[in-house]
CSV table of C-alpha atoms and ligand atoms in Angstrom, one decimal:
chain,number,residue,atom,x,y,z
A,1,MET,CA,45.4,-51.0,31.9
A,2,ARG,CA,48.1,-49.8,34.3
A,3,ARG,CA,47.4,-50.6,37.9
A,4,LEU,CA,48.5,-48.5,40.9
A,5,GLU,CA,50.5,-51.3,42.3
A,6,ASP,CA,52.6,-51.6,39.1
A,7,ASP,CA,54.3,-48.4,40.3
A,8,LEU,CA,55.8,-50.3,43.3
A,9,GLU,CA,59.3,-51.7,43.3
A,10,LYS,CA,58.5,-53.9,46.3
A,11,VAL,CA,55.7,-54.7,48.7
A,12,LEU,CA,56.6,-54.4,52.4
A,13,LEU,CA,53.2,-55.3,53.9
A,14,THR,CA,50.3,-57.0,52.2
A,15,GLU,CA,46.7,-56.2,52.7
A,16,GLU,CA,46.3,-59.4,54.8
A,17,GLU,CA,49.3,-58.7,57.0
A,18,LEU,CA,47.9,-55.2,57.7
A,19,ALA,CA,44.4,-56.5,58.5
A,20,ILE,CA,45.7,-59.2,60.9
A,21,ARG,CA,47.9,-56.7,62.8
A,22,VAL,CA,45.1,-54.1,63.0
A,23,ARG,CA,42.8,-56.7,64.5
A,24,GLU,CA,45.5,-57.5,67.1
A,25,LEU,CA,46.0,-53.8,68.0
A,26,GLY,CA,42.2,-53.4,68.3
A,27,ALA,CA,42.0,-56.4,70.7
A,28,GLN,CA,44.8,-55.0,72.8
A,29,ILE,CA,43.3,-51.5,72.9
A,30,THR,CA,39.9,-53.1,73.8
A,31,GLU,CA,41.6,-54.8,76.8
A,32,ASP,CA,43.6,-51.8,77.9
A,33,TYR,CA,40.7,-49.3,77.7
A,34,ARG,CA,37.9,-51.3,79.4
A,35,GLY,CA,35.9,-49.0,81.7
A,36,ARG,CA,37.6,-45.9,80.3
A,37,ASP,CA,36.3,-43.1,78.1
A,38,LEU,CA,38.3,-43.7,74.9
A,39,VAL,CA,38.5,-41.1,72.1
A,40,LEU,CA,40.6,-42.0,69.1
A,41,ILE,CA,42.2,-38.9,67.5
A,42,GLY,CA,43.2,-39.6,63.9
A,43,ILE,CA,45.8,-37.4,62.1
A,44,LEU,CA,44.6,-36.3,58.7
A,45,ARG,CA,45.1,-37.4,56.0
A,46,GLY,CA,47.5,-40.3,56.4
A,47,ALA,CA,45.8,-42.1,59.3
A,48,LEU,CA,42.4,-42.2,57.7
A,49,MET,CA,42.6,-45.8,56.5
A,50,PHE,CA,44.2,-47.1,59.7
A,51,LEU,CA,41.7,-45.2,61.8
A,52,SER,CA,38.7,-46.5,59.9
A,53,ASP,CA,39.9,-50.1,60.3
A,54,LEU,CA,41.1,-49.7,63.9
A,55,THR,CA,37.9,-48.2,65.2
A,56,ARG,CA,36.0,-51.2,63.9
A,57,ALA,CA,38.5,-53.6,65.5
A,58,ILE,CA,37.9,-52.1,68.9
A,59,SER,CA,34.8,-53.7,70.6
A,60,LEU,CA,34.2,-51.0,73.2
A,61,PRO,CA,31.9,-48.0,73.0
A,62,HIS,CA,34.2,-45.2,72.0
A,63,ALA,CA,34.4,-42.0,69.9
A,64,PHE,CA,36.8,-40.7,67.3
A,65,ASP,CA,37.8,-37.2,66.1
A,66,LEU,CA,40.2,-35.9,63.5
A,67,VAL,CA,43.0,-33.4,63.6
A,68,GLY,CA,44.9,-32.0,60.6
A,69,ALA,CA,48.7,-31.9,60.3
A,70,SER,CA,51.2,-32.0,57.6
A,71,SER,CA,55.0,-31.9,57.5
A,72,TYR,CA,56.0,-33.1,54.1
A,73,HIS,CA,54.4,-30.7,51.6
A,74,GLY,CA,55.3,-32.9,48.7
A,75,GLY,CA,58.6,-34.8,48.1
A,76,THR,CA,60.0,-37.6,50.2
A,77,ALA,CA,62.0,-35.7,52.9
A,78,SER,CA,60.5,-34.1,55.9
A,79,LYS,CA,60.6,-30.3,55.8
A,80,GLY,CA,61.2,-29.9,59.5
A,81,PHE,CA,58.1,-28.1,60.6
A,82,VAL,CA,54.5,-29.2,61.2
A,83,ARG,CA,51.5,-27.2,60.1
A,84,ILE,CA,48.2,-27.7,62.0
A,85,SER,CA,45.2,-27.4,59.7
A,86,LYS,CA,42.5,-28.6,62.0
A,87,ASP,CA,42.0,-28.8,65.8
A,88,VAL,CA,40.0,-31.3,67.8
A,89,ASP,CA,36.3,-30.6,67.7
A,90,MET,CA,35.2,-32.9,70.5
A,91,ASN,CA,35.2,-32.1,74.2
A,92,LEU,CA,38.2,-34.2,75.6
A,93,GLU,CA,38.0,-33.0,79.2
A,94,GLY,CA,38.7,-35.9,81.5
A,95,ARG,CA,38.6,-38.5,78.7
A,96,ASP,CA,41.2,-40.9,77.4
A,97,ALA,CA,42.8,-39.7,74.2
A,98,LEU,CA,44.6,-42.1,71.9
A,99,ILE,CA,46.3,-40.4,69.0
A,100,ILE,CA,46.3,-42.4,65.7
A,101,GLU,CA,49.1,-41.8,63.2
A,102,ASP,CA,50.1,-43.5,59.9
A,103,ILE,CA,53.9,-43.5,60.6
A,104,TYR,CA,56.3,-42.6,63.4
A,105,ASP,CA,59.2,-41.1,61.5
A,106,THR,CA,61.0,-38.1,63.0
A,107,GLY,CA,58.4,-37.8,65.8
A,108,ARG,CA,57.7,-34.1,65.1
A,109,THR,CA,54.0,-34.7,64.1
A,110,PHE,CA,53.2,-36.8,67.1
A,111,SER,CA,54.9,-34.3,69.4
A,112,VAL,CA,53.0,-31.3,68.0
A,113,ILE,CA,49.7,-33.1,68.0
A,114,ARG,CA,50.2,-34.3,71.5
A,115,ASP,CA,50.8,-30.7,72.7
A,116,LEU,CA,47.6,-29.7,70.8
A,117,VAL,CA,45.6,-32.5,72.4
A,118,ARG,CA,47.0,-31.7,75.9
A,119,VAL,CA,45.4,-28.2,75.7
A,120,HIS,CA,42.0,-30.0,75.7
A,121,ASN,CA,42.6,-31.5,79.2
A,122,PRO,CA,42.1,-35.2,78.6
A,123,ARG,CA,42.7,-37.6,81.5
A,124,SER,CA,45.3,-39.5,79.5
A,125,ILE,CA,47.1,-39.3,76.2
A,126,GLU,CA,48.7,-42.3,74.4
A,127,LEU,CA,50.2,-42.7,70.9
A,128,CYS,CA,49.5,-45.3,68.3
A,129,ALA,CA,51.1,-45.7,64.8
A,130,ILE,CA,50.6,-48.5,62.3
A,131,LEU,CA,54.3,-48.0,61.1
A,132,ARG,CA,57.5,-47.1,62.8
A,133,LYS,CA,60.5,-46.2,60.6
A,134,GLU,CA,63.9,-47.5,61.8
A,135,VAL,CA,65.8,-44.2,61.6
A,136,PRO,CA,69.3,-43.8,62.9
A,137,SER,CA,68.4,-41.0,65.3
A,138,ARG,CA,64.9,-39.6,65.9
A,139,THR,CA,64.4,-35.9,66.2
A,140,VAL,CA,61.8,-36.4,69.0
A,141,GLU,CA,62.1,-39.8,70.8
A,142,LEU,CA,58.6,-40.6,72.2
A,143,ASP,CA,56.9,-43.4,74.0
A,144,VAL,CA,54.6,-44.8,71.4
A,145,LYS,CA,52.4,-47.3,73.2
A,146,TYR,CA,51.0,-49.1,70.1
A,147,ILE,CA,53.1,-49.9,67.0
A,148,GLY,CA,51.9,-52.0,64.1
A,149,PHE,CA,55.2,-52.8,62.3
A,150,ASP,CA,58.8,-51.7,62.3
A,151,ILE,CA,59.9,-50.9,58.7
A,152,PRO,CA,63.3,-50.0,57.2
A,153,ASN,CA,64.3,-46.3,56.7
A,154,GLU,CA,62.7,-46.0,53.2
A,155,PHE,CA,60.0,-43.8,51.8
A,156,VAL,CA,56.8,-45.9,51.6
A,157,VAL,CA,53.3,-45.4,50.2
A,158,GLY,CA,50.0,-47.0,50.6
A,159,TYR,CA,47.4,-47.7,53.4
A,160,GLY,CA,47.0,-43.9,53.7
A,161,LEU,CA,50.6,-42.9,53.0
A,162,ASP,CA,51.1,-40.7,50.0
A,163,TYR,CA,53.7,-39.5,47.5
A,164,GLU,CA,52.4,-36.1,46.4
A,165,GLU,CA,48.8,-37.0,47.5
A,166,ARG,CA,48.7,-40.2,45.4
A,167,TYR,CA,48.9,-43.9,46.4
A,168,ARG,CA,47.0,-43.4,49.6
A,169,ASN,CA,44.3,-45.8,48.3
A,170,LEU,CA,46.8,-48.7,47.8
A,171,ARG,CA,45.7,-51.6,49.9
A,172,MET,CA,49.3,-52.6,50.7
A,173,VAL,CA,52.4,-50.7,51.9
A,174,GLY,CA,55.3,-50.6,49.5
A,175,VAL,CA,58.3,-48.7,48.0
A,176,LEU,CA,57.9,-46.9,44.7
A,177,LYS,CA,60.0,-47.5,41.7
A,178,PRO,CA,62.8,-44.9,41.4
A,179,GLU,CA,61.5,-43.7,38.0
A,180,ILE,CA,58.3,-42.5,39.7
A,181,TYR,CA,60.4,-39.8,41.5
A,182,ALA,CA,62.6,-39.3,38.5
A,183,LYS,CA,59.6,-38.2,36.4
A,184,LYS,CA,59.4,-35.0,38.5
B,1,IMP,P1,57.2,-37.3,61.4
B,1,IMP,O1,56.6,-36.0,61.8
B,1,IMP,O2,58.6,-37.0,60.8
B,1,IMP,O3,57.2,-38.4,62.4
B,1,IMP,O4,56.4,-37.8,60.2
B,1,IMP,C1,55.1,-38.0,60.2
B,1,IMP,C2,54.5,-37.7,58.9
B,1,IMP,O5,55.4,-37.7,57.8
B,1,IMP,C3,53.5,-38.8,58.6
B,1,IMP,O6,52.2,-38.4,59.0
B,1,IMP,C4,53.5,-38.9,57.1
B,1,IMP,O7,52.5,-38.0,56.5
B,1,IMP,C5,54.9,-38.3,56.7
B,1,IMP,N1,55.8,-39.5,56.3
B,1,IMP,C6,56.9,-39.9,57.0
B,1,IMP,N2,57.5,-40.9,56.4
B,1,IMP,C7,56.8,-41.2,55.3
B,1,IMP,C8,56.9,-42.1,54.2
B,1,IMP,O8,57.8,-43.0,54.2
B,1,IMP,N3,55.9,-42.0,53.2
B,1,IMP,C9,54.9,-41.1,53.2
B,1,IMP,N4,54.8,-40.2,54.2
B,1,IMP,C10,55.7,-40.2,55.2
B,2,MG,MG1,51.9,-37.2,54.3
């Protein structure tokens, strides 16, 4: 039987490496937000796995909500605009919002979602991404407070990240074999 991971050319981050780093981030956030009113805001759909691990790695009472955004619309290159498909549901007035993203690439998604969250009048807004791509020049340079890993400028899948909505359920982060794209 063909396994999902057989489509990978290489593994960049193993399940264990991701789990260790998420626990570290959770511990750091727990320290930083003691006595605050933390609300995690996960960006659908890519941040789902990271959000569900991170919320359980934070040992403070806190809430989470979800917003919907997409910029890729299939393929492996950003199309240059961000579509919002779901707003925040929770009342954020005076609370401490922490936006949770799968990957900080061009920065467009973070920037659009931060503007959206700002409209809800939180007391503070910070950004958190499990991955940051090392791109030569970023469209929007942002101060991302929490970063899991820096990765090379390659298209990756797994741990929530997709290629045409597949591979999100891979437990590791990796690069697909070139023939997977060639099949298109
Ligand atoms: P940005 O708006 O360019 O920073 O990109 C953020 C969004 O693009 C992420 O939420 C992902 O959905 C998608 N994305 C960026 N790089 C990759 C990648 O290497 N693999 C899969 N999706 C990616
Ligand atoms: Mg995506």
